[in-house]
Coordinates of C-alpha atoms in Angstrom, one line a residue:
Chain A
X71 CA 99.3 80.4 61.7
X72 CA 103.0 79.1 63.2
X73 CA 101.3 76.0 64.5
X74 CA 100.6 75.2 60.0
X75 CA 104.6 76.3 59.7
X76 CA 105.4 73.6 62.2
X77 CA 103.0 71.1 60.7
X78 CA 104.6 71.2 57.1
X79 CA 108.0 70.8 58.1
X80 CA 107.4 67.6 60.3
X81 CA 105.5 66.4 57.0
X82 CA 109.1 67.7 55.3
X83 CA 110.8 65.3 57.5
X84 CA 108.3 62.2 57.4
X85 CA 108.7 61.9 53.4
X86 CA 111.8 64.0 52.5
X87 CA 114.0 60.5 53.0
X88 CA 111.3 58.3 51.0
X89 CA 110.9 60.6 48.3
X90 CA 115.1 60.5 48.3
X91 CA 115.1 56.8 48.4
X92 CA 112.9 57.4 45.4
X93 CA 114.8 59.2 43.7
X94 CA 117.9 57.1 43.6
X95 CA 116.6 54.4 43.0
X96 CA 116.5 55.6 39.2
X97 CA 120.2 56.6 39.4
X98 CA 122.4 55.1 37.1
X99 CA 125.4 55.5 39.0
X100 CA 126.4 52.8 41.6
X101 CA 127.3 55.4 43.8
X102 CA 124.1 55.5 45.6
X103 CA 124.8 59.4 46.2
X104 CA 125.9 60.5 43.2
X105 CA 123.8 61.2 40.6
X106 CA 124.6 59.5 37.0
X107 CA 121.5 60.1 34.8
X108 CA 118.3 58.0 35.0
X109 CA 118.4 54.2 34.6
X110 CA 115.9 51.8 35.4
X111 CA 118.9 49.1 35.6
X112 CA 118.6 47.9 39.3
X113 CA 114.8 47.2 39.0
X114 CA 115.9 44.6 36.8
X115 CA 118.8 43.5 38.8
X116 CA 116.7 43.6 41.9
X117 CA 114.1 40.9 40.0
X118 CA 117.5 39.0 39.1
X119 CA 118.5 38.9 41.9
X120 CA 117.8 34.8 43.1
X121 CA 118.1 35.2 46.9
X122 CA 115.8 37.9 47.7
X123 CA 113.1 37.0 45.4
X124 CA 113.4 33.6 46.9
X125 CA 113.4 35.4 50.2
X126 CA 110.7 37.7 48.9
X127 CA 108.3 34.5 48.8
X128 CA 108.5 32.8 52.0
X129 CA 108.1 36.6 53.5
X130 CA 104.6 37.0 51.2
X131 CA 103.9 32.8 52.5
X132 CA 104.2 33.7 56.0
X133 CA 102.6 37.6 56.4
X134 CA 99.5 35.9 54.5
X135 CA 99.5 33.3 57.2
X136 CA 100.0 35.1 59.9
X137 CA 98.4 37.9 59.2
X138 CA 95.2 35.3 58.8
X139 CA 95.4 33.7 61.8
X140 CA 96.0 37.4 63.3
X141 CA 92.8 38.6 62.1
X142 CA 90.6 35.4 63.4
X143 CA 92.5 35.9 67.0
X144 CA 92.3 39.4 67.3
X145 CA 88.6 38.9 66.6
X146 CA 87.6 36.8 69.3
X147 CA 89.9 39.0 71.5
X148 CA 88.6 41.9 70.8
X149 CA 84.7 40.5 71.1
X150 CA 85.8 39.2 74.5
X151 CA 87.7 42.8 75.5
X152 CA 84.8 44.6 74.8
X153 CA 81.2 42.7 74.5
X154 CA 81.5 40.3 77.2
X155 CA 80.9 41.7 80.0
X156 CA 83.4 40.9 83.0
X157 CA 84.5 37.7 83.2
X158 CA 87.7 36.0 85.5
X159 CA 90.0 36.6 83.1
X160 CA 89.4 39.3 81.7
X161 CA 92.0 41.5 83.2
X162 CA 94.7 38.8 82.4
X163 CA 93.4 39.2 78.5
X164 CA 93.9 42.4 79.0
X165 CA 97.4 42.2 79.4
X166 CA 98.4 39.7 77.4
X167 CA 97.0 41.8 74.2
X168 CA 98.5 45.4 75.2
X169 CA 102.2 44.4 76.4
X170 CA 102.7 42.6 72.7
X171 CA 102.6 46.5 71.5
X172 CA 105.2 47.8 73.4
X173 CA 107.9 44.8 74.6
X174 CA 111.0 45.2 72.5
X175 CA 111.6 43.1 69.6
X176 CA 114.6 41.4 71.1
X177 CA 112.8 39.8 74.0
X178 CA 109.8 38.4 72.2
X179 CA 112.4 36.8 69.9
X180 CA 114.3 35.2 72.4
X181 CA 111.6 34.2 74.7
X182 CA 109.8 32.7 71.4
X183 CA 113.2 30.7 70.4
X184 CA 113.6 29.6 73.8
X185 CA 109.8 28.4 73.9
X186 CA 110.9 26.4 70.5
X187 CA 114.3 24.8 71.9
X188 CA 112.2 23.5 75.1
X189 CA 109.3 22.0 73.3
X190 CA 111.8 20.5 71.0
X191 CA 113.7 18.9 73.6
X192 CA 110.4 18.2 75.4
X193 CA 107.8 16.8 73.3
X194 CA 109.6 16.5 69.9
X195 CA 108.2 20.0 68.3
X196 CA 108.9 21.5 66.4
X197 CA 112.0 18.9 65.6
X198 CA 113.3 22.2 63.3
X199 CA 112.7 25.6 63.1
X200 CA 111.5 27.5 60.6
X201 CA 108.4 29.0 58.7
X202 CA 106.0 27.2 61.1
X203 CA 107.9 29.1 64.0
X204 CA 108.3 32.3 62.4
X205 CA 104.4 32.0 61.1
X206 CA 103.6 31.4 65.2
X207 CA 106.0 34.1 66.5
X208 CA 104.1 36.8 64.2
X209 CA 100.6 35.8 65.0
X210 CA 101.4 36.0 68.5
X211 CA 102.7 39.8 68.2
X212 CA 99.8 41.4 65.7
X213 CA 97.5 39.4 67.4
X214 CA 97.8 42.6 69.5
X215 CA 98.0 45.3 66.6
X216 CA 94.8 43.5 65.0
X217 CA 93.1 43.1 68.4
X218 CA 93.8 46.7 69.1
X219 CA 91.7 47.7 65.7
X220 CA 88.8 45.5 66.0
X221 CA 88.3 46.7 69.2
X222 CA 87.8 50.1 68.7
X223 CA 85.3 49.9 65.9
X224 CA 83.0 47.0 68.3
X225 CA 83.3 49.9 71.0
X226 CA 81.4 52.2 68.5
X227 CA 78.7 49.3 67.2
X228 CA 75.2 49.3 68.1
X229 CA 74.0 46.8 69.8
X230 CA 71.0 47.2 69.1
X231 CA 71.1 45.2 66.0
X232 CA 73.0 42.4 67.5
X233 CA 70.2 42.3 70.1
X234 CA 67.5 42.6 67.3
X235 CA 68.7 39.7 65.2
X236 CA 68.6 37.4 68.8
X237 CA 65.3 38.8 69.4
X238 CA 64.3 37.4 65.6
X239 CA 65.4 33.7 67.0
X240 CA 69.2 33.8 65.5
X241 CA 71.7 31.6 67.4
X242 CA 74.6 34.7 69.0
X243 CA 76.8 32.5 66.6
X244 CA 74.8 33.2 63.2
X245 CA 73.9 37.1 64.5
X246 CA 77.6 37.8 64.7
X247 CA 78.2 36.4 61.3
X248 CA 75.4 37.9 59.6
X249 CA 75.2 41.3 61.9
X250 CA 78.4 42.1 63.4
X251 CA 81.0 40.5 61.0
X252 CA 79.4 42.9 57.5
X253 CA 79.4 46.0 59.9
X254 CA 82.7 45.8 61.2
X255 CA 84.8 44.0 57.9
X256 CA 86.2 47.5 56.8
X257 CA 88.0 46.9 60.7
X258 CA 88.9 43.6 60.2
X259 CA 90.0 44.6 56.6
X260 CA 92.4 46.8 58.2
X261 CA 93.9 44.3 60.6
X262 CA 94.7 42.0 58.4
X263 CA 96.7 44.6 56.5
X264 CA 98.6 46.1 59.2
X265 CA 99.8 42.1 60.3
X266 CA 100.6 41.3 56.6
X267 CA 102.6 44.4 56.3
X268 CA 104.1 44.0 60.5
X269 CA 105.1 40.3 60.0
X270 CA 106.4 41.3 55.8
X271 CA 108.6 44.3 57.6
X272 CA 109.8 42.0 61.0
X273 CA 113.6 41.6 61.3
X274 CA 114.5 40.8 64.6
X275 CA 111.8 38.3 65.7
X276 CA 112.3 36.3 62.5
X277 CA 116.0 35.7 63.1
X278 CA 115.1 34.4 66.4
X279 CA 113.0 32.2 65.4
X280 CA 113.6 30.8 62.2
X281 CA 115.9 28.0 60.9
X282 CA 117.5 27.0 57.9
X283 CA 115.8 27.3 54.2
X284 CA 112.9 29.8 55.7
X285 CA 115.5 33.5 55.2
X286 CA 113.2 36.0 55.2
X287 CA 113.0 39.6 52.9
X288 CA 114.3 41.7 56.0
X289 CA 117.3 39.6 57.0
X290 CA 118.6 39.4 53.8
X291 CA 117.8 43.4 53.0
X292 CA 119.5 43.6 56.4
X293 CA 123.0 41.7 55.2
X294 CA 123.0 43.1 52.2
X295 CA 122.5 47.1 53.8
X296 CA 124.7 46.5 57.3
X297 CA 127.8 47.1 54.2
X298 CA 126.4 50.3 53.1
X299 CA 124.0 51.2 50.7
X300 CA 123.3 49.9 48.1
X301 CA 121.0 50.9 44.5
X302 CA 119.4 47.3 45.0
X303 CA 117.7 48.2 48.0
X304 CA 116.4 51.9 46.8
X305 CA 114.5 49.8 44.4
X306 CA 113.1 47.1 46.0
X307 CA 111.9 50.0 49.0
X308 CA 110.3 52.2 46.2
X309 CA 108.5 49.6 45.0
X310 CA 107.5 49.3 48.7
X311 CA 106.5 52.4 49.0
X312 CA 104.5 52.8 45.8
X313 CA 102.3 49.4 47.2
X314 CA 102.0 51.1 50.6
X315 CA 100.9 54.4 48.9
X316 CA 98.4 52.9 46.6
X317 CA 97.0 50.9 49.3
X318 CA 96.6 54.1 51.5
X319 CA 94.8 56.0 49.0
X320 CA 92.0 53.3 48.6
X321 CA 91.6 52.9 51.6
X322 CA 90.6 56.9 51.5
X323 CA 89.0 56.6 48.6
X324 CA 86.7 53.4 50.1
X325 CA 86.0 55.5 53.5
X326 CA 85.4 59.1 51.9
X327 CA 82.6 56.7 49.7
X328 CA 81.2 54.8 52.3
X329 CA 81.0 58.3 54.9
X330 CA 79.4 59.9 51.4
X331 CA 77.3 57.0 51.3
X332 CA 76.3 57.5 55.0
X333 CA 75.6 61.2 54.5
X334 CA 73.0 61.4 52.2
Chain B
X270 CA 75.4 44.0 74.7
X271 CA 75.1 40.9 77.3
X272 CA 75.7 37.6 75.5
X273 CA 72.6 35.4 76.1
X274 CA 74.0 32.5 78.8
X275 CA 72.0 29.8 76.7
X276 CA 75.9 28.4 74.9
X277 CA 78.4 29.3 77.2
X278 CA 80.4 27.0 75.1
X279 CA 80.7 29.8 73.1
X280 CA 81.6 32.0 75.3
X281 CA 84.1 30.5 76.6
X282 CA 85.5 29.6 73.4
X283 CA 85.9 33.3 72.8
X284 CA 87.9 34.0 75.5
X285 CA 89.4 30.8 75.8
X286 CA 91.0 30.3 72.1
X287 CA 93.1 33.9 72.3
X288 CA 94.1 33.5 76.4
X289 CA 95.3 30.2 75.5
X290 CA 97.3 31.2 72.2
X291 CA 98.5 34.0 74.2
X292 CA 99.5 32.4 77.4
X293 CA 101.1 29.5 75.3
X294 CA 103.8 31.7 72.9
X295 CA 104.1 35.1 74.9
X296 CA 103.6 34.4 79.1
X297 CA 105.0 30.5 79.0
X298 CA 108.1 31.8 76.9
X299 CA 108.9 34.2 80.0
X300 CA 109.2 31.5 82.4
X301 CA 111.5 29.4 79.9
X302 CA 113.8 32.5 79.9
X303 CA 114.0 32.8 83.5
X304 CA 114.6 28.9 83.9
X305 CA 118.0 29.6 81.3
X306 CA 118.7 32.2 82.5
X307 CA 119.6 30.6 85.0
X308 CA 121.3 27.3 83.8
X309 CA 125.0 26.7 82.9
X310 CA 125.9 27.3 79.2
X311 CA 127.5 24.4 77.5
X312 CA 129.1 23.6 74.6
X313 CA 126.3 21.9 72.8
X314 CA 123.6 22.3 70.5
X315 CA 121.5 24.5 71.9
X316 CA 124.4 26.0 73.9
X317 CA 122.7 25.3 77.4
X318 CA 122.5 22.7 80.0
X319 CA 119.7 19.9 78.7
X320 CA 116.6 20.7 80.9
X321 CA 116.8 18.0 82.5
X322 CA 119.8 17.3 84.1
X323 CA 121.4 13.7 83.7
X324 CA 120.5 13.2 87.4
X325 CA 116.8 14.0 86.9
X326 CA 117.3 17.0 88.5
X327 CA 116.4 20.6 86.8
X328 CA 116.5 22.9 89.0
X329 CA 119.8 23.0 89.0
X330 CA 119.8 27.0 89.2
X331 CA 123.4 28.7 88.8
X332 CA 123.4 32.8 89.4
X333 CA 126.7 33.4 87.8
X334 CA 125.1 35.1 84.5
X335 CA 123.0 37.8 87.3
X336 CA 126.4 38.0 88.5
X337 CA 128.6 39.3 85.8
X338 CA 126.1 41.2 84.6
X339 CA 126.2 43.6 87.5
X340 CA 130.3 43.4 88.1
X341 CA 130.9 43.9 84.2
X342 CA 130.8 47.0 83.5
X343 CA 130.2 47.2 79.6
X344 CA 126.2 45.5 81.2
X345 CA 125.2 48.5 82.8
X346 CA 126.7 51.1 81.6
X347 CA 124.7 49.5 78.1
X348 CA 121.7 49.3 80.3
X349 CA 122.3 53.3 80.8
X350 CA 123.1 54.3 77.8
X351 CA 120.0 52.6 76.4
X352 CA 117.7 54.8 79.1
X353 CA 119.5 57.8 78.4
X354 CA 118.8 56.8 74.4
X355 CA 115.1 56.5 75.2
X356 CA 114.3 59.3 77.2
X357 CA 116.2 61.6 75.1
X358 CA 114.9 60.4 72.0
X359 CA 111.2 60.3 73.6
X360 CA 111.3 63.8 74.8
X361 CA 112.1 64.5 71.1
X362 CA 109.4 62.8 69.9
X363 CA 107.2 65.0 71.8
X364 CA 108.8 68.2 70.9
X365 CA 108.2 67.3 67.5
X366 CA 105.1 65.7 67.4
X367 CA 103.3 67.6 69.5
X368 CA 102.7 70.2 67.3
X369 CA 101.7 68.3 64.6
X370 CA 99.2 66.7 66.9
X371 CA 97.6 70.0 68.0
X372 CA 98.0 71.4 64.2
X373 CA 96.3 67.9 63.2
X374 CA 93.0 68.2 65.6
X375 CA 92.8 72.6 64.6
X376 CA 92.8 71.0 61.0
X377 CA 88.7 71.6 59.3
X378 CA 87.4 68.0 60.1
X379 CA 87.4 67.5 56.0
X380 CA 91.1 67.9 56.1
X381 CA 91.9 65.5 59.3
X382 CA 91.2 62.2 57.3
X383 CA 94.1 62.9 54.8
X384 CA 96.4 64.3 57.2
X385 CA 95.4 61.5 59.8
X386 CA 96.6 59.2 56.5
X387 CA 99.8 61.4 56.0
X388 CA 101.3 60.7 59.3
X389 CA 100.2 56.9 59.2
X390 CA 101.9 55.3 56.2
X391 CA 104.7 55.9 56.8
X392 CA 104.6 53.6 60.0
X393 CA 103.2 51.2 57.2
X394 CA 106.6 51.0 55.1
X395 CA 108.9 49.3 56.3
X396 CA 111.3 50.0 59.8
X397 CA 114.8 48.3 58.0
X398 CA 114.2 51.2 54.5
X399 CA 113.5 53.9 56.4
X400 CA 116.5 53.9 58.4
X401 CA 118.4 52.5 55.2
X402 CA 117.5 55.8 54.2
X403 CA 119.0 57.8 56.5
X404 CA 121.8 56.3 56.3
X405 CA 122.0 57.9 52.8
X406 CA 121.9 61.2 54.0
X407 CA 123.8 61.2 57.5
X408 CA 126.3 59.3 55.4
X409 CA 129.9 61.5 54.9
X410 CA 129.4 61.2 51.0
X411 CA 125.5 60.9 51.9
X412 CA 122.6 63.8 50.8
X413 CA 123.3 66.5 53.9
X414 CA 127.2 66.5 53.4
X415 CA 127.3 66.4 49.4
X416 CA 124.7 69.9 49.7
X417 CA 126.9 71.4 52.1
X418 CA 130.0 70.7 50.4
X419 CA 128.5 72.1 47.5
X420 CA 127.3 75.4 48.5
X421 CA 131.2 75.8 50.3
X422 CA 129.8 76.0 53.6
X423 CA 132.2 73.3 54.9
X424 CA 135.4 71.2 53.4
X425 CA 135.4 68.6 55.0
X426 CA 132.2 66.0 55.3
X427 CA 130.3 66.0 58.7
X428 CA 130.9 62.6 60.7
X429 CA 127.0 62.0 61.4
X430 CA 126.2 58.4 60.6
X431 CA 127.7 56.1 63.2
X432 CA 126.9 59.2 65.7
X433 CA 124.3 59.0 68.8
X434 CA 123.1 61.8 66.8
X435 CA 122.2 59.6 63.9
X436 CA 120.4 57.1 66.3
X437 CA 118.5 60.4 68.2
X438 CA 117.2 60.9 64.5
X439 CA 116.2 57.4 63.6
X440 CA 114.5 56.3 66.4
X441 CA 112.4 60.2 66.6
X442 CA 111.8 59.4 62.5
X443 CA 110.4 55.8 63.0
X444 CA 108.5 56.4 66.1
X445 CA 107.1 59.7 65.5
X446 CA 103.1 58.5 64.1
X447 CA 103.4 56.6 67.7
X448 CA 103.8 59.1 69.4
X449 CA 101.3 61.4 67.4
X450 CA 98.4 59.2 66.7
X451 CA 97.8 58.9 71.0
X452 CA 98.5 62.7 71.3
X453 CA 95.6 63.5 68.1
X454 CA 93.4 61.3 69.9
X455 CA 92.6 63.0 73.1
X456 CA 93.7 67.0 71.4
X457 CA 91.0 66.2 69.0
X458 CA 88.3 65.8 72.5
X459 CA 89.3 68.9 74.0
X460 CA 85.7 71.2 73.7
X461 CA 87.0 74.5 72.0
X462 CA 84.4 76.4 74.4
X463 CA 86.7 75.2 77.1
X464 CA 89.7 77.8 75.4
X465 CA 87.9 80.0 74.9
X466 CA 85.7 79.9 78.2
X467 CA 89.7 80.5 79.5
X468 CA 90.4 83.2 77.0
X469 CA 87.3 85.1 78.0
X470 CA 88.3 85.2 81.9
X471 CA 91.6 87.0 81.0
X472 CA 93.9 83.8 80.7
X473 CA 96.8 85.0 78.3
X474 CA 97.8 81.9 74.9
X475 CA 100.9 80.3 77.1
X476 CA 98.5 80.3 80.1
X477 CA 95.8 78.8 78.3
X478 CA 98.5 76.3 77.0
X479 CA 99.6 75.4 79.8
X480 CA 96.8 75.2 82.5
X481 CA 94.0 74.1 80.3
X482 CA 95.5 72.3 76.9
X483 CA 98.5 70.2 78.5
X484 CA 96.5 68.9 81.2
X485 CA 93.2 67.6 79.4
X486 CA 96.6 65.9 77.3
X487 CA 97.9 64.5 80.2
X488 CA 96.9 60.8 78.9
X489 CA 97.8 61.3 75.1
X490 CA 101.2 62.4 76.4
X491 CA 101.4 59.3 78.7
X492 CA 100.2 56.5 75.8
X493 CA 102.5 58.3 73.7
X494 CA 105.5 58.5 75.5
X495 CA 105.4 54.9 76.6
X496 CA 105.1 53.9 72.7
X497 CA 108.0 55.5 71.9
X498 CA 110.3 55.1 75.3
X499 CA 109.3 51.2 75.7
X500 CA 110.8 49.5 72.1
X501 CA 112.9 52.4 72.1
X502 CA 115.2 50.8 75.1
X503 CA 115.4 47.7 73.3
X504 CA 115.9 49.0 69.7
X505 CA 118.4 47.2 67.5
X506 CA 118.3 47.4 64.2
X507 CA 118.4 52.0 64.1
X508 CA 121.5 51.5 66.9
X509 CA 122.9 49.1 64.8
X510 CA 122.7 50.8 61.1
X511 CA 123.2 54.1 62.7
X512 CA 125.0 54.3 65.6
X513 CA 128.6 54.1 66.3
X514 CA 130.6 51.2 67.4
X515 CA 130.7 53.1 70.5
X516 CA 126.6 53.5 70.9
X517 CA 125.9 50.4 73.4
X518 CA 122.3 49.6 73.6
X519 CA 121.0 46.5 75.5
X520 CA 119.4 45.2 72.8
X521 CA 122.1 45.2 70.8
X522 CA 124.2 43.7 73.3
X523 CA 121.5 41.0 74.1
X524 CA 121.8 40.7 70.1
X525 CA 125.2 40.3 70.2
X526 CA 125.6 37.3 73.5
X527 CA 123.3 35.6 71.6
X528 CA 124.3 35.5 67.5
X529 CA 128.0 35.8 67.5
X530 CA 129.3 34.5 71.5
X531 CA 126.1 31.8 71.4
X532 CA 125.5 32.8 75.1
X533 CA 122.5 32.0 75.4
X534 CA 121.9 31.9 79.5
X535 CA 123.7 35.1 79.7
X536 CA 121.0 36.3 76.3
X537 CA 118.3 35.5 79.0
X538 CA 119.4 37.4 82.0
X539 CA 119.4 40.2 79.6
X540 CA 116.3 40.0 78.9
X541 CA 115.2 39.6 82.2
X542 CA 116.8 42.6 83.8
X543 CA 115.4 44.5 81.1
X544 CA 112.5 43.5 81.6
X545 CA 112.2 44.0 85.6
X546 CA 113.9 47.5 84.0
X547 CA 110.6 47.8 82.2
X548 CA 108.0 46.8 84.9
X549 CA 106.8 49.9 85.8
X550 CA 106.6 51.5 82.8
X551 CA 105.0 48.6 81.3
X552 CA 102.5 49.3 83.9
X553 CA 101.7 53.0 83.7
X554 CA 101.0 52.3 80.3
X555 CA 98.7 49.3 81.0
X556 CA 96.8 51.3 83.1
X557 CA 96.4 54.3 80.5
X558 CA 94.9 51.4 77.9
X559 CA 92.5 50.4 80.1
X560 CA 91.9 53.8 81.6
X561 CA 91.0 55.1 77.6
X562 CA 89.0 51.9 76.9
X563 CA 86.4 52.6 80.2
X564 CA 86.3 56.2 79.2
X565 CA 85.5 55.4 75.1
X566 CA 82.5 52.9 77.1

């Protein structure tokens, strides 16, 4: 019973701040914390904010590219770690895959920037930093998260299915694409969404590795928020929260349907 | 599933592509950070001596940046206060997260999925936005102060924003899901029969908790604690937005040296020392991860 009370308290702690953001995004007043009546004017101002909208476009493109690449790399890494048995360098790959999960972002950001500068001096590429360098940086840390998600699914995969395909004459590549991929597809989608949100949210690594003309949304939000609370950011936050909650409910609903289908 | 050895090149592609990418963009950069931390600063773009010196020699190491880190007390106290803030936040996360994880593990199976989702959803929304939310709550004209003033409980607003207290709240709030998920994963695997057996043999509830539940949850406690402690030590956004000017954290110092002072070699030296400090917790985390992977198979 007391456990249930504790759970409710923690859930209130988790959700009350976000709920307040949503409520105050509909506040007429410029002073964020004084209620002055219902209004949607800050949403209008948000969409008219050229700087934020172009930063959003940059962020969406980088996140899409980074998530797609990270799913490919992460799936390869997950297959290597869970399905290929022992090989030389397995331990090294394991370390390289788990370390980005926890290494502080300032270190990852600084080290990638110094790499790009050194590469630019040595081989002339990248000549200047921008969307491409942010993309590489985001792929590198998002791959770790995708690997964890996909490896967890692969570890539970019935290998008999794959072996049956091989016995029936499929090449390992074909067996993987036609037998394994459809089964682990939900994990790939989950990994892609996770990588996408991580990239969309990243401030620190992008700040280090970006260059002129490639300002991402978190960088614009951060410089505005640093000066204090702003109703426009509340509106942006509300849209983001709504998007995440809808996506989460959709994925939950899909999973429910799948398990109901399995049980019958 | 043993891969058929018929096409070894396919096997090597699967291993090689991620290995090469991560070696190039994750491992190699640390070597460069080390190299830059030993380089002379320069008034140029970029503000370090070039990769190859004028005489074609590139191993002209200098230890002046590391010497500065040791001699200037600013850096030492920044490291110490980062350690303190990360330790306290990790313990707080554990205290808040453990009951939640235990509640999740004991909930009816059909509820566990949706409850777990409720824990994860906040971590899918932007960290920046969630930290920002607390600026509006803790500020002098924030929600808490407005409420307390309206109730007449206080005459003057409590100063909460821009203090270490706000940083603790922010870190616990932002990292709580990372603590709860590994805890839940170990707690849900504990066989209820073990707890019943202990109770039947006369153990009181606190004894069952201390002698049965806690030892079996050690793996989750270690994994969750490392997932909070290691990133929290280098945290930048939370102390920058919620902390005061005197909230020293090493991630913030690194940022300022790099962006405000353009002292690239010094920032690199700060990163090298931070990484050295983190080696032991990183090893613990990796050890725990590989053990849990072994157990799952």
